[in-house]
Amino acid sequence: MEILDNIAALNRFRPGAGEIVLIPTMGALHAGHEALIRRGARLAAGRGTCVVWIFVNPTQFNDPADFARYPKTLDADLAVCRSAGAGAVFVPSKDEIYPPGISVPVPDLPRVATEPGLEDAMRPGHFAGVCQVVLRFFELVKPKVAVFGEKDWQQLQVIRAMAKHATPQVEISPFPTVRESDGLAMSSRNRFLSAEERTRALAISRALTRAGEAGSQREAEAIMATVLGESGIQPEYAVVRDAETLQEVGAGARRALIAAKVGSVRLIDNQQWPKRR
Ligand code: AMP
């Protein structure tokens, strides 16, 4: 596995890499990321290379404290990438991605990025930073496919919409959420939960599961509020939306989405609604 820590090294690597399947991450890799990389390695088998990018992107953090304490576990991350079948890991410095004095463009945000009541309401500017870094990496790495987790459902829809317009040559491949055996969605931030908070955090996946049985959207939202409230969790949002546009009403598939702070740790999760029968 090649470790590429600058753009010149990436440019030397690319010509022999074949079709690149890109797995964008911020590091602190867990079994969910590992599954994404395994999928990437399978997709690349026989025709190219699975490349993992590890970069904690400062422009997508609207909370400096969250950025400062974002976990950094590079040695362990490289071991995960290697065992999951990555052919290369791209770990650039901040100055390589955002050269001082040069402004890296922020693409036009698709409408799904700013649907009221969701991520943009809680983390203004977050998706502008995500789109900026994803576009920069797509231009540098030139992947054929990029794999994104369904765990970050709104992000997945934002990137799909952005790529359709800005980089139609890149296929966006979704990957289902990987969970702990008790249902908690895996997240790099779970390590900050105390034992008591971790137990309470289970209310999030429980709320989504219970809501899946509800007969109406309104009932589903009421159930989520109740289940979370029973564990002392006041959600930032707990709603059912159109799965693609994230608008309140839609004709197609629907998705239940929750964001909530448990203690000081912000967690998000989502599930298809209603539950598949
Ligand atoms: P992150 O580094 O946590 O921002 O995530 C990097 C990629 O991994 C994103 O596409 C995430 O959606 C995905 N991811 C994170 N957690 C999970 C999970 N539990 N299951 C599946 N994909 C995940």
XYZ file of N, CA and C and ligand atoms in Angstrom:
854
model
N 0.845 -1.202 0.000
C 0.000 0.000 0.000
C 0.879 1.250 0.000
N 0.588 2.155 -0.912
C 1.362 3.399 -1.004
C 0.788 4.441 -0.042
N 1.684 5.165 0.611
C 1.224 6.287 1.436
C 1.663 7.566 0.723
N 0.689 8.339 0.265
C 0.960 9.538 -0.534
C 0.657 10.740 0.341
N 1.701 11.522 0.682
C 1.424 12.631 1.603
C 1.529 13.998 0.932
N 1.601 13.989 -0.401
C 1.565 15.284 -1.099
C 1.066 15.076 -2.529
N 0.720 16.187 -3.163
C 0.079 16.108 -4.477
C 1.049 15.584 -5.544
N 2.324 15.946 -5.421
C 3.299 15.461 -6.407
C 3.369 13.934 -6.364
N 3.359 13.364 -5.163
C 3.391 11.899 -5.028
C 2.117 11.291 -5.615
N 0.988 11.936 -5.382
C -0.281 11.457 -5.953
C -0.200 11.466 -7.483
N 0.347 12.541 -8.033
C 0.437 12.656 -9.495
C 1.367 11.608 -10.100
N 2.388 11.214 -9.325
C 3.279 10.147 -9.827
C 2.573 8.791 -9.756
N 1.709 8.643 -8.758
C 1.032 7.363 -8.529
C -0.104 7.123 -9.536
N -0.829 8.173 -9.867
C -2.077 8.027 -10.630
C -1.965 7.313 -11.977
N -0.962 7.630 -12.800
C -0.947 7.014 -14.142
C -0.939 5.486 -14.132
N -0.335 4.870 -13.107
C -0.291 3.412 -13.081
C -1.421 2.794 -12.268
N -2.349 3.628 -11.795
C -3.341 3.135 -10.825
C -4.597 2.555 -11.473
N -4.773 2.769 -12.785
C -6.016 2.317 -13.419
C -7.186 3.160 -12.919
N -8.395 2.562 -12.948
C -9.566 3.311 -12.473
C -9.506 3.422 -10.953
N -9.697 4.640 -10.461
C -9.579 4.832 -9.006
C -10.957 4.825 -8.359
N -11.073 4.009 -7.299
C -12.267 4.029 -6.456
C -11.850 4.753 -5.178
N -12.474 5.893 -4.932
C -12.040 6.770 -3.838
C -12.934 6.613 -2.611
N -12.287 6.513 -1.445
C -13.032 6.464 -0.183
C -12.627 7.688 0.639
N -13.462 8.734 0.646
C -13.109 9.924 1.414
C -13.403 9.733 2.908
N -12.416 10.055 3.756
C -12.644 9.961 5.207
C -11.887 11.069 5.925
N -12.246 11.238 7.193
C -11.495 12.157 8.046
C -10.630 11.375 9.031
N -10.414 10.094 8.745
C -9.580 9.287 9.636
C -10.340 8.846 10.878
N -9.612 8.463 11.935
C -10.216 7.859 13.134
C -11.120 6.707 12.678
N -10.542 5.848 11.870
C -11.333 4.835 11.162
C -11.870 3.755 12.106
N -13.103 3.362 11.854
C -13.753 2.292 12.621
C -14.252 1.232 11.632
N -14.984 0.261 12.151
C -15.399 -0.858 11.297
C -16.335 -0.423 10.164
N -17.038 0.701 10.349
C -17.887 1.218 9.271
C -17.031 1.677 8.097
N -15.985 2.456 8.418
C -15.066 2.885 7.355
C -14.404 1.665 6.705
N -14.035 0.711 7.540
C -13.343 -0.476 7.017
C -14.221 -1.188 5.981
N -15.514 -1.260 6.281
C -16.440 -1.908 5.335
C -16.519 -1.109 4.028
N -16.492 0.217 4.140
C -16.487 1.069 2.935
C -15.246 0.791 2.093
N -14.105 0.666 2.769
C -12.844 0.435 2.037
C -12.868 -0.951 1.378
N -13.403 -1.936 2.102
C -13.513 -3.285 1.504
C -14.370 -3.242 0.253
N -15.480 -2.502 0.329
C -16.333 -2.356 -0.852
C -15.542 -1.704 -1.989
N -14.775 -0.649 -1.638
C -13.970 0.054 -2.646
C -12.951 -0.875 -3.276
N -12.318 -1.701 -2.446
C -11.296 -2.622 -2.968
C -11.940 -3.648 -3.900
N -13.147 -4.092 -3.549
C -13.852 -5.058 -4.431
C -14.216 -4.403 -5.757
N -14.708 -3.151 -5.681
C -15.087 -2.450 -6.918
C -13.875 -2.220 -7.813
N -12.705 -2.014 -7.187
C -11.494 -1.700 -7.964
C -10.807 -2.956 -8.488
N -11.176 -4.118 -7.926
C -10.436 -5.349 -8.247
C -10.406 -5.593 -9.752
N -9.204 -5.818 -10.275
C -9.057 -6.182 -11.679
C -9.061 -5.007 -12.636
N -9.451 -3.816 -12.154
C -9.474 -2.690 -13.110
C -8.813 -1.431 -12.569
N -8.443 -1.452 -11.304
C -7.846 -0.215 -10.795
C -7.423 -0.333 -9.346
N -7.536 0.786 -8.622
C -6.994 0.872 -7.272
C -7.997 1.565 -6.348
N -8.113 1.035 -5.142
C -8.911 1.710 -4.118
C -7.987 2.687 -3.371
N -8.353 3.955 -3.402
C -7.552 4.993 -2.726
C -8.393 5.579 -1.590
N -7.834 5.585 -0.385
C -8.505 6.195 0.770
C -7.906 7.578 0.973
N -8.759 8.565 1.187
C -8.194 9.870 1.563
C -8.490 10.088 3.032
N -7.487 10.534 3.744
C -7.629 10.866 5.163
C -7.272 12.340 5.312
N -8.277 13.146 5.624
C -8.032 14.588 5.740
C -9.127 15.187 6.615
N -8.723 15.742 7.743
C -9.704 16.403 8.610
C -9.858 17.820 8.059
N -10.950 18.008 7.337
C -11.128 19.235 6.548
C -11.588 20.400 7.423
N -10.727 21.400 7.633
C -11.116 22.480 8.555
C -12.342 23.258 8.086
N -12.550 23.351 6.748
C -13.623 24.250 6.282
C -15.031 23.685 6.500
N -15.143 22.423 6.917
C -16.491 21.890 7.139
C -16.891 21.886 8.610
N -15.987 22.373 9.473
C -16.310 22.451 10.901
C -16.799 23.855 11.217
N -18.018 23.948 11.739
C -18.469 25.279 12.136
C -18.195 25.510 13.624
N -17.738 24.427 14.307
C -17.428 24.545 15.736
C -15.928 24.273 15.921
N -15.136 25.311 16.218
C -13.681 25.132 16.333
C -13.298 24.085 17.387
N -14.107 23.973 18.446
C -13.788 22.994 19.500
C -13.934 21.570 18.948
N -14.946 21.363 18.106
C -15.163 20.046 17.502
C -13.967 19.700 16.602
N -13.491 20.683 15.846
C -12.324 20.461 14.973
C -11.092 20.144 15.819
N -10.902 20.917 16.873
C -9.690 20.757 17.703
C -9.631 19.377 18.341
N -10.792 18.870 18.716
C -10.736 17.572 19.420
C -11.043 16.377 18.507
N -11.170 16.632 17.189
C -11.454 15.509 16.294
C -10.333 14.483 16.424
N -10.659 13.195 16.669
C -9.599 12.224 16.973
C -8.643 11.995 15.801
N -7.364 11.847 16.123
C -6.358 11.579 15.081
C -5.606 10.310 15.458
N -5.745 9.287 14.610
C -5.194 7.961 14.927
C -4.534 7.394 13.668
N -3.591 8.142 13.098
C -3.091 7.798 11.764
C -2.488 6.400 11.657
N -1.663 5.998 12.638
C -1.020 4.675 12.514
C -2.074 3.564 12.455
N -3.046 3.649 13.353
C -4.112 2.638 13.355
C -4.913 2.723 12.054
N -5.138 3.934 11.564
C -5.904 4.113 10.318
C -5.199 3.428 9.146
N -3.881 3.595 9.088
C -3.140 2.992 7.979
C -3.241 1.467 8.038
N -3.220 0.922 9.250
C -3.355 -0.540 9.399
C -4.732 -1.000 8.897
N -5.771 -0.214 9.213
C -7.127 -0.564 8.753
C -7.168 -0.533 7.217
N -6.609 0.508 6.628
C -6.621 0.649 5.162
C -5.910 -0.535 4.514
N -4.769 -0.884 5.099
C -3.975 -1.973 4.521
C -4.768 -3.274 4.586
N -5.334 -3.577 5.753
C -6.002 -4.881 5.890
C -7.307 -4.927 5.095
N -7.894 -3.757 4.814
C -9.150 -3.752 4.045
C -8.908 -3.757 2.537
N -7.642 -3.664 2.115
C -7.352 -3.826 0.689
C -7.139 -2.540 -0.080
N -6.896 -1.418 0.627
C -6.602 -0.171 -0.096
C -5.265 -0.308 -0.816
N -5.174 0.295 -2.011
C -3.911 0.288 -2.747
C -3.064 1.498 -2.408
N -3.731 2.562 -1.942
C -3.004 3.777 -1.565
C -3.841 4.586 -0.586
N -3.130 5.362 0.234
C -3.792 6.299 1.147
C -3.218 7.676 0.858
N -4.099 8.635 0.653
C -3.679 10.010 0.389
C -3.918 10.810 1.665
N -2.808 11.254 2.280
C -2.900 12.012 3.551
C -2.181 13.355 3.386
N -2.816 14.278 2.694
C -2.137 15.554 2.439
C -2.182 16.474 3.654
N -1.297 17.475 3.659
C -1.359 18.509 4.698
C -2.426 19.528 4.303
N -2.807 20.357 5.265
C -3.801 21.396 5.002
C -3.314 22.351 3.902
N -2.011 22.686 3.933
C -1.493 23.633 2.941
C -1.489 23.065 1.520
N -1.456 21.744 1.394
C -1.524 21.146 0.050
C -2.935 21.304 -0.517
N -3.902 21.165 0.352
C -5.297 21.229 -0.116
C -5.755 22.679 -0.245
N -5.352 23.497 0.719
C -5.708 24.925 0.695
C -4.416 25.743 0.675
N -3.776 25.862 -0.507
C -2.497 26.588 -0.547
C -2.684 28.034 -0.072
N -1.822 28.482 0.827
C -1.955 29.843 1.352
C -1.990 30.848 0.203
N -2.911 31.782 0.299
C -2.983 32.837 -0.712
C -3.804 32.467 -1.943
N -4.203 31.210 -2.039
C -5.009 30.793 -3.202
C -6.395 30.417 -2.696
N -7.433 30.924 -3.351
C -8.762 30.562 -2.846
C -9.292 29.352 -3.625
N -9.598 28.313 -2.876
C -10.127 27.078 -3.471
C -11.626 27.268 -3.654
N -12.141 27.091 -4.872
C -13.554 27.422 -5.111
C -14.538 26.572 -4.303
N -15.634 27.217 -3.932
C -16.751 26.506 -3.299
C -17.825 26.383 -4.373
N -18.207 25.144 -4.745
C -19.207 25.007 -5.809
C -20.569 25.528 -5.366
N -21.429 25.772 -6.338
C -22.802 26.155 -5.993
C -23.414 25.032 -5.172
N -24.048 25.425 -4.069
C -24.647 24.388 -3.212
C -25.978 23.939 -3.801
N -26.192 22.617 -3.926
C -27.520 22.172 -4.365
C -28.556 22.479 -3.273
N -29.785 22.586 -3.690
C -30.845 22.989 -2.764
C -30.956 22.058 -1.557
N -30.698 20.771 -1.783
C -30.850 19.796 -0.690
C -29.915 20.124 0.485
N -28.864 20.907 0.234
C -27.918 21.253 1.304
C -28.518 22.216 2.320
N -29.514 22.984 1.878
C -30.012 24.036 2.769
C -31.491 23.858 3.117
N -31.998 22.633 2.983
C -33.390 22.395 3.393
C -33.558 22.817 4.853
N -34.563 23.617 5.152
C -34.731 24.102 6.523
C -34.915 22.957 7.528
N -34.433 23.195 8.727
C -34.674 22.256 9.833
C -33.715 21.089 9.883
N -32.722 21.046 8.992
C -31.797 19.905 9.002
C -30.377 20.394 9.309
N -29.357 19.783 8.695
C -27.968 20.087 9.069
C -27.619 21.577 8.946
N -28.057 22.207 7.861
C -27.660 23.603 7.648
C -28.159 24.517 8.768
N -29.306 24.159 9.335
C -29.846 24.980 10.423
C -28.961 24.872 11.664
N -28.336 23.701 11.836
C -27.532 23.454 13.039
C -26.049 23.708 12.800
N -25.606 23.484 11.558
C -24.176 23.623 11.234
C -24.042 24.479 9.977
N -24.354 25.786 10.099
C -24.294 26.626 8.915
C -22.895 26.601 8.294
N -22.840 26.487 6.984
C -21.549 26.480 6.294
C -20.936 25.097 6.170
N -21.472 24.121 6.902
C -20.891 22.773 6.890
C -20.832 22.184 5.476
N -21.960 22.217 4.762
C -21.967 21.570 3.443
C -21.172 22.354 2.400
N -21.029 23.664 2.599
C -20.162 24.424 1.682
C -18.738 23.888 1.811
N -18.309 23.628 3.057
C -16.967 23.075 3.288
C -16.832 21.665 2.739
N -17.880 20.860 2.920
C -17.849 19.482 2.408
C -17.741 19.501 0.879
N -18.578 20.306 0.233
C -18.569 20.338 -1.238
C -17.234 20.873 -1.744
N -16.707 21.868 -1.048
C -15.415 22.442 -1.457
C -14.324 21.371 -1.441
N -14.242 20.613 -0.349
C -13.145 19.643 -0.243
C -13.385 18.445 -1.167
N -14.638 18.042 -1.325
C -14.917 16.888 -2.194
C -14.574 17.238 -3.645
N -14.956 18.425 -4.071
C -14.634 18.832 -5.439
C -13.114 18.920 -5.631
N -12.428 19.466 -4.644
C -10.958 19.583 -4.721
C -10.333 18.188 -4.861
N -10.821 17.251 -4.056
C -10.259 15.896 -4.113
C -10.630 15.197 -5.419
N -11.848 15.410 -5.899
C -12.226 14.787 -7.175
C -11.298 15.297 -8.273
N -10.967 16.593 -8.220
C -10.093 17.147 -9.259
C -8.670 16.626 -9.129
N -8.211 16.423 -7.904
C -6.842 15.929 -7.702
C -6.733 14.429 -7.994
N -7.668 13.652 -7.487
C -7.564 12.185 -7.539
C -8.157 11.628 -8.835
N -9.126 12.336 -9.418
C -9.824 11.908 -10.639
C -10.372 10.478 -10.533
N -11.229 10.247 -9.522
C -11.766 8.889 -9.365
C -12.817 8.563 -10.420
N -12.997 7.260 -10.636
C -14.098 6.775 -11.485
C -15.353 6.650 -10.606
N -15.110 6.193 -9.374
C -16.194 5.973 -8.403
C -15.754 6.558 -7.065
N -16.709 7.116 -6.305
C -16.423 7.515 -4.919
C -17.505 6.914 -4.037
N -17.093 6.300 -2.928
C -18.046 5.613 -2.048
C -18.325 6.496 -0.831
N -19.614 6.715 -0.542
C -20.020 7.516 0.620
C -21.026 6.714 1.452
N -20.960 6.880 2.774
C -21.835 6.128 3.670
C -23.227 6.739 3.775
N -24.219 5.868 3.895
C -25.603 6.325 4.112
C -25.775 6.891 5.519
N -24.822 6.612 6.396
C -24.873 7.161 7.759
C -25.050 8.677 7.718
N -24.341 9.326 6.788
C -24.465 10.780 6.608
C -25.425 11.010 5.436
N -26.706 10.763 5.685
C -27.682 10.692 4.596
C -27.792 12.005 3.826
N -27.891 13.117 4.554
C -28.033 14.393 3.828
C -26.765 14.685 3.032
N -25.608 14.392 3.621
C -24.341 14.587 2.896
C -24.337 13.789 1.590
N -24.804 12.533 1.668
C -24.847 11.688 0.467
C -25.718 12.335 -0.620
N -26.875 12.869 -0.223
C -27.761 13.503 -1.224
C -27.133 14.779 -1.775
N -26.440 15.531 -0.897
C -25.786 16.776 -1.333
C -24.696 16.443 -2.355
N -23.904 15.428 -2.053
C -22.790 15.086 -2.950
C -23.304 14.517 -4.269
N -24.346 13.699 -4.180
C -24.946 13.202 -5.429
C -25.394 14.358 -6.313
N -26.088 15.318 -5.695
C -26.623 16.448 -6.475
C -25.478 17.305 -7.012
N -24.455 17.526 -6.192
C -23.324 18.344 -6.643
C -22.590 17.649 -7.792
N -22.334 16.341 -7.625
C -21.557 15.606 -8.623
C -22.315 15.518 -9.950
N -23.626 15.361 -9.865
C -24.442 15.278 -11.083
C -24.201 16.508 -11.956
N -24.060 17.644 -11.292
C -23.901 18.911 -11.980
C -22.424 19.206 -12.297
N -21.557 19.041 -11.291
C -20.172 19.536 -11.414
C -19.181 18.485 -11.913
N -19.395 17.218 -11.549
C -18.439 16.160 -11.928
C -19.198 14.901 -12.341
N -19.986 14.984 -13.446
C -20.829 13.841 -13.827
C -20.023 12.584 -14.163
N -18.706 12.744 -14.392
C -17.865 11.571 -14.702
C -17.584 10.720 -13.466
N -17.880 11.247 -12.273
C -17.624 10.479 -11.047
C -18.926 9.812 -10.590
N -18.873 8.489 -10.485
C -20.058 7.755 -10.000
C -20.060 7.777 -8.467
N -21.197 8.133 -7.879
C -21.299 8.156 -6.411
C -21.961 6.854 -5.975
N -21.236 6.073 -5.174
C -21.735 4.762 -4.768
C -22.064 4.788 -3.265
N -23.335 4.551 -2.892
C -23.710 4.606 -1.479
C -23.403 3.303 -0.754
N -23.159 3.396 0.542
C -22.881 2.185 1.327
C -23.731 2.220 2.608
N -24.412 1.093 2.935
C -25.312 1.098 4.092
C -24.591 1.335 5.420
N -25.322 1.849 6.384
C -24.759 2.163 7.705
C -24.344 0.901 8.454
N -23.133 0.933 8.981
C -22.640 -0.173 9.805
C -22.898 0.184 11.264
N -23.457 -0.773 12.005
C -23.871 -0.532 13.392
C -23.134 -1.437 14.364
N -23.063 -0.993 15.610
C -22.622 -1.877 16.686
C -23.714 -2.937 16.856
N -23.389 -4.031 17.589
C -24.371 -5.115 17.687
C -25.650 -4.666 18.399
N -25.564 -3.610 19.214
C -26.778 -3.132 19.893
C -27.516 -2.046 19.114
N -27.077 -1.744 17.908
C -27.827 -0.823 17.050
C -27.197 0.553 16.883
N -26.301 0.950 17.781
C -25.688 2.283 17.662
C -24.900 2.397 16.355
N -25.195 3.428 15.576
C -24.444 3.628 14.318
C -22.994 3.943 14.667
N -22.069 3.268 13.996
C -20.653 3.534 14.277
C -20.297 4.953 13.867
N -19.497 5.609 14.711
C -19.066 6.977 14.439
C -17.740 7.225 15.138
N -16.900 8.022 14.502
C -15.620 8.375 15.134
C -15.843 9.115 16.447
N -17.024 9.722 16.600
C -17.292 10.502 17.814
C -17.823 9.640 18.964
N -18.169 8.370 18.682
C -18.724 7.530 19.767
C -17.731 7.372 20.921
N -16.430 7.461 20.608
C -15.414 7.259 21.659
C -15.498 8.325 22.742
N -16.161 9.447 22.446
C -16.271 10.516 23.452
C -17.450 10.298 24.397
N -18.281 9.285 24.147
C -19.444 9.044 25.010
C -19.001 8.344 26.293
N -19.511 8.809 27.446
C -19.297 8.066 28.696
C -20.169 6.806 28.624
N -19.964 5.882 29.561
C -20.765 4.646 29.550
C -22.252 4.976 29.656
N -22.565 5.943 30.505
C -23.968 6.314 30.702
C -24.528 6.964 29.427
N -23.732 7.818 28.808
C -24.194 8.473 27.572
C -24.346 7.464 26.440
N -23.445 6.507 26.395
C -23.525 5.497 25.337
C -24.827 4.707 25.434
N -25.223 4.386 26.665
C -26.494 3.678 26.871
C -27.659 4.554 26.412
N -27.614 5.834 26.794
C -28.708 6.731 26.387
C -28.746 6.928 24.876
N -27.549 6.908 24.247
C -27.472 7.148 22.796
C -28.204 6.064 22.002
N -28.393 4.909 22.616
C -29.112 3.830 21.925
C -30.548 4.222 21.598
N -31.049 5.247 22.311
C -32.418 5.709 22.032
C -32.536 6.202 20.589
N -31.430 6.627 19.999
C -31.506 7.177 18.631
C -31.885 6.078 17.634
N -31.147 4.972 17.649
C -31.494 3.901 16.697
C -32.842 3.266 17.077
N -33.122 3.237 18.407
C -34.418 2.676 18.842
C -35.561 3.547 18.325
N -35.387 4.849 18.391
C -36.438 5.770 17.923
C -36.686 5.564 16.430
N -35.616 5.394 15.666
C -35.768 5.188 14.217
C -36.493 3.874 13.934
N -36.132 2.834 14.680
C -36.767 1.529 14.470
C -38.255 1.594 14.807
N -38.572 2.198 15.963
C -39.985 2.286 16.359
C -40.772 3.141 15.374
N -40.165 4.221 14.926
C -40.855 5.112 13.985
C -41.174 4.387 12.686
N -40.346 3.412 12.350
C -40.549 2.658 11.109
C -41.868 1.926 11.069
N -42.444 1.661 12.240
C -43.722 0.930 12.325
C -44.922 1.870 12.258
N -44.673 3.173 12.341
C -45.788 4.126 12.438
C -46.586 4.169 11.137
N -47.879 4.519 11.269
C -48.759 4.528 10.103
C -48.685 5.825 9.334
N -48.195 6.893 9.955
C -48.117 8.174 9.248
C -46.820 8.877 9.639
N -46.465 9.839 8.787
C -45.254 10.621 9.009
C -45.325 11.366 10.347
N -46.493 11.956 10.595
C -46.682 12.729 11.820
C -46.534 11.826 13.055
N -47.138 10.628 12.955
C -47.033 9.682 14.079
C -45.573 9.266 14.277
N -44.864 9.044 13.171
C -43.450 8.635 13.259
C -42.632 9.701 13.989
N -42.894 10.970 13.666
C -42.133 12.052 14.301
C -42.464 12.143 15.790
N -43.740 11.901 16.125
C -44.136 11.936 17.541
C -43.459 10.795 18.304
N -43.404 9.618 17.677
C -42.760 8.467 18.334
C -41.281 8.759 18.576
N -40.605 9.327 17.591
C -39.173 9.623 17.769
C -38.969 10.599 18.925
N -39.799 11.638 18.974
C -39.660 12.623 20.059
C -39.859 11.952 21.405
N -40.852 11.049 21.496
C -41.139 10.381 22.770
C -39.989 9.468 23.182
N -39.534 8.633 22.253
C -38.477 7.665 22.600
C -37.203 8.403 23.023
N -36.879 9.464 22.316
C -35.667 10.228 22.670
C -35.860 10.914 24.024
N -37.050 11.496 24.207
C -37.350 12.191 25.467
C -37.239 11.268 26.667
N -37.660 10.016 26.498
C -37.583 9.044 27.613
C -36.140 8.825 28.070
N -35.184 9.051 27.157
C -33.774 8.917 27.532
C -33.124 10.267 27.781
N -33.961 11.275 27.954
C -33.434 12.605 28.273
C -32.721 13.250 27.105
N -33.099 12.870 25.877
C -32.437 13.452 24.707
C -33.384 14.420 24.006
N -32.915 15.640 23.855
C -33.668 16.683 23.156
C -33.076 16.768 21.753
N -33.744 16.218 20.737
C -33.104 16.190 19.416
C -33.000 17.575 18.783
N -31.998 17.745 17.931
C -31.941 18.956 17.098
C -32.996 18.830 16.012
N -33.129 17.634 15.473
C -34.271 17.324 14.623
C -34.523 15.822 14.680
N -35.774 15.444 14.479
C -36.171 14.027 14.423
C -37.383 14.025 13.505
N -37.138 13.848 12.224
C -38.158 14.128 11.205
C -38.185 13.048 10.121
N -39.291 13.040 9.378
C -39.375 12.194 8.178
C -39.425 13.129 6.971
N -38.592 12.876 5.992
C -38.490 13.753 4.822
C -38.434 12.911 3.542
N -38.609 13.583 2.401
C -38.366 12.928 1.124
C -36.901 12.471 1.114
N -36.662 11.214 0.715
C -35.315 10.635 0.859
C -34.277 11.316 -0.030
N -34.711 11.879 -1.150
C -33.733 12.458 -2.074
C -33.620 13.973 -1.928
N -34.746 14.650 -1.886
C -34.710 16.120 -1.827
C -34.649 16.621 -0.382
N -35.048 15.759 0.563
C -35.155 16.088 1.987
C -36.182 17.183 2.257
N -37.075 17.397 1.273
C -38.173 18.328 1.521
C -39.237 17.640 2.369
N -40.106 18.477 2.955
C -41.084 17.911 3.885
C -42.068 16.991 3.189
N -42.462 17.377 2.003
C -43.368 16.485 1.277
C -42.682 16.012 0.008
N -42.983 14.813 -0.370
C -42.395 14.279 -1.587
C -43.205 13.089 -2.021
N -43.076 12.764 -3.295
C -43.878 11.671 -3.822
C -43.148 10.339 -3.696
N -41.824 10.386 -3.500
C -41.033 9.156 -3.564
C -40.729 8.561 -2.204
N -39.584 7.877 -2.135
C -39.167 7.215 -0.896
C -38.952 8.246 0.201
N -39.133 7.790 1.424
C -38.968 8.681 2.576
C -37.859 8.178 3.498
N -37.337 9.071 4.303
C -36.253 8.732 5.221
C -36.535 9.400 6.561
N -36.345 8.676 7.638
C -36.405 9.271 8.980
C -34.988 9.656 9.381
N -34.833 10.875 9.900
C -33.488 11.387 10.209
C -33.464 12.005 11.604
N -32.408 11.713 12.344
C -32.252 12.271 13.698
C -30.865 12.877 13.843
N -30.805 14.047 14.476
C -29.530 14.598 14.977
C -29.777 14.976 16.424
N -28.855 14.608 17.297
C -29.046 14.930 18.718
C -27.702 14.956 19.412
N -27.617 15.844 20.397
C -26.424 15.830 21.248
C -26.711 14.937 22.436
N -25.767 14.041 22.711
C -25.852 13.232 23.926
C -24.645 13.669 24.745
N -24.910 14.337 25.866
C -23.818 15.034 26.550
C -23.291 16.092 25.584
N -21.983 16.078 25.343
C -21.435 17.082 24.422
C -21.197 16.500 23.035
N -21.639 15.260 22.812
C -21.316 14.571 21.563
C -22.509 14.633 20.608
N -22.281 15.194 19.428
C -23.371 15.297 18.446
C -23.392 14.040 17.574
N -24.551 13.381 17.566
C -24.683 12.138 16.803
C -25.775 12.314 15.757
N -25.604 11.639 14.607
C -26.676 11.620 13.610
C -26.914 10.176 13.177
N -28.156 9.920 12.749
C -28.503 8.583 12.262
C -29.752 8.732 11.394
N -30.054 7.710 10.617
C -31.239 7.778 9.754
C -31.615 6.371 9.341
N -32.835 6.267 8.868
C -33.324 4.965 8.411
C -34.426 5.178 7.390
N -34.544 4.208 6.504
C -35.653 4.253 5.551
C -36.977 4.325 6.303
N -37.949 5.079 5.771
C -39.268 5.123 6.394
C -40.346 4.977 5.320
N -41.435 4.219 5.541
C -41.568 3.289 6.664
C -40.633 2.108 6.483
N -40.555 1.315 7.550
C -39.667 0.170 7.515
C -40.034 -0.745 6.340
N -38.997 -1.323 5.722
C -39.246 -2.251 4.606
C -40.035 -3.452 5.126
N -41.126 -3.792 4.459
C -41.895 -4.959 4.933
C -41.633 -6.174 4.072
P -16.169 10.365 8.317
O -14.702 10.204 8.231
O -16.742 9.824 9.585
O -16.644 11.730 7.971
O -16.789 9.413 7.229
C -16.154 9.011 6.052
C -17.131 8.176 5.263
O -17.504 7.032 6.022
C -18.443 8.925 4.944
O -18.861 8.571 3.637
C -19.374 8.382 5.985
O -20.734 8.440 5.592
C -18.905 6.963 6.113
N -19.294 6.372 7.400
C -19.075 6.890 8.637
N -19.630 6.109 9.574
C -20.219 5.081 8.922
C -20.969 3.931 9.326
N -21.241 3.683 10.610
N -21.422 3.097 8.371
C -21.176 3.334 7.041
N -20.472 4.392 6.604
C -19.997 5.250 7.527
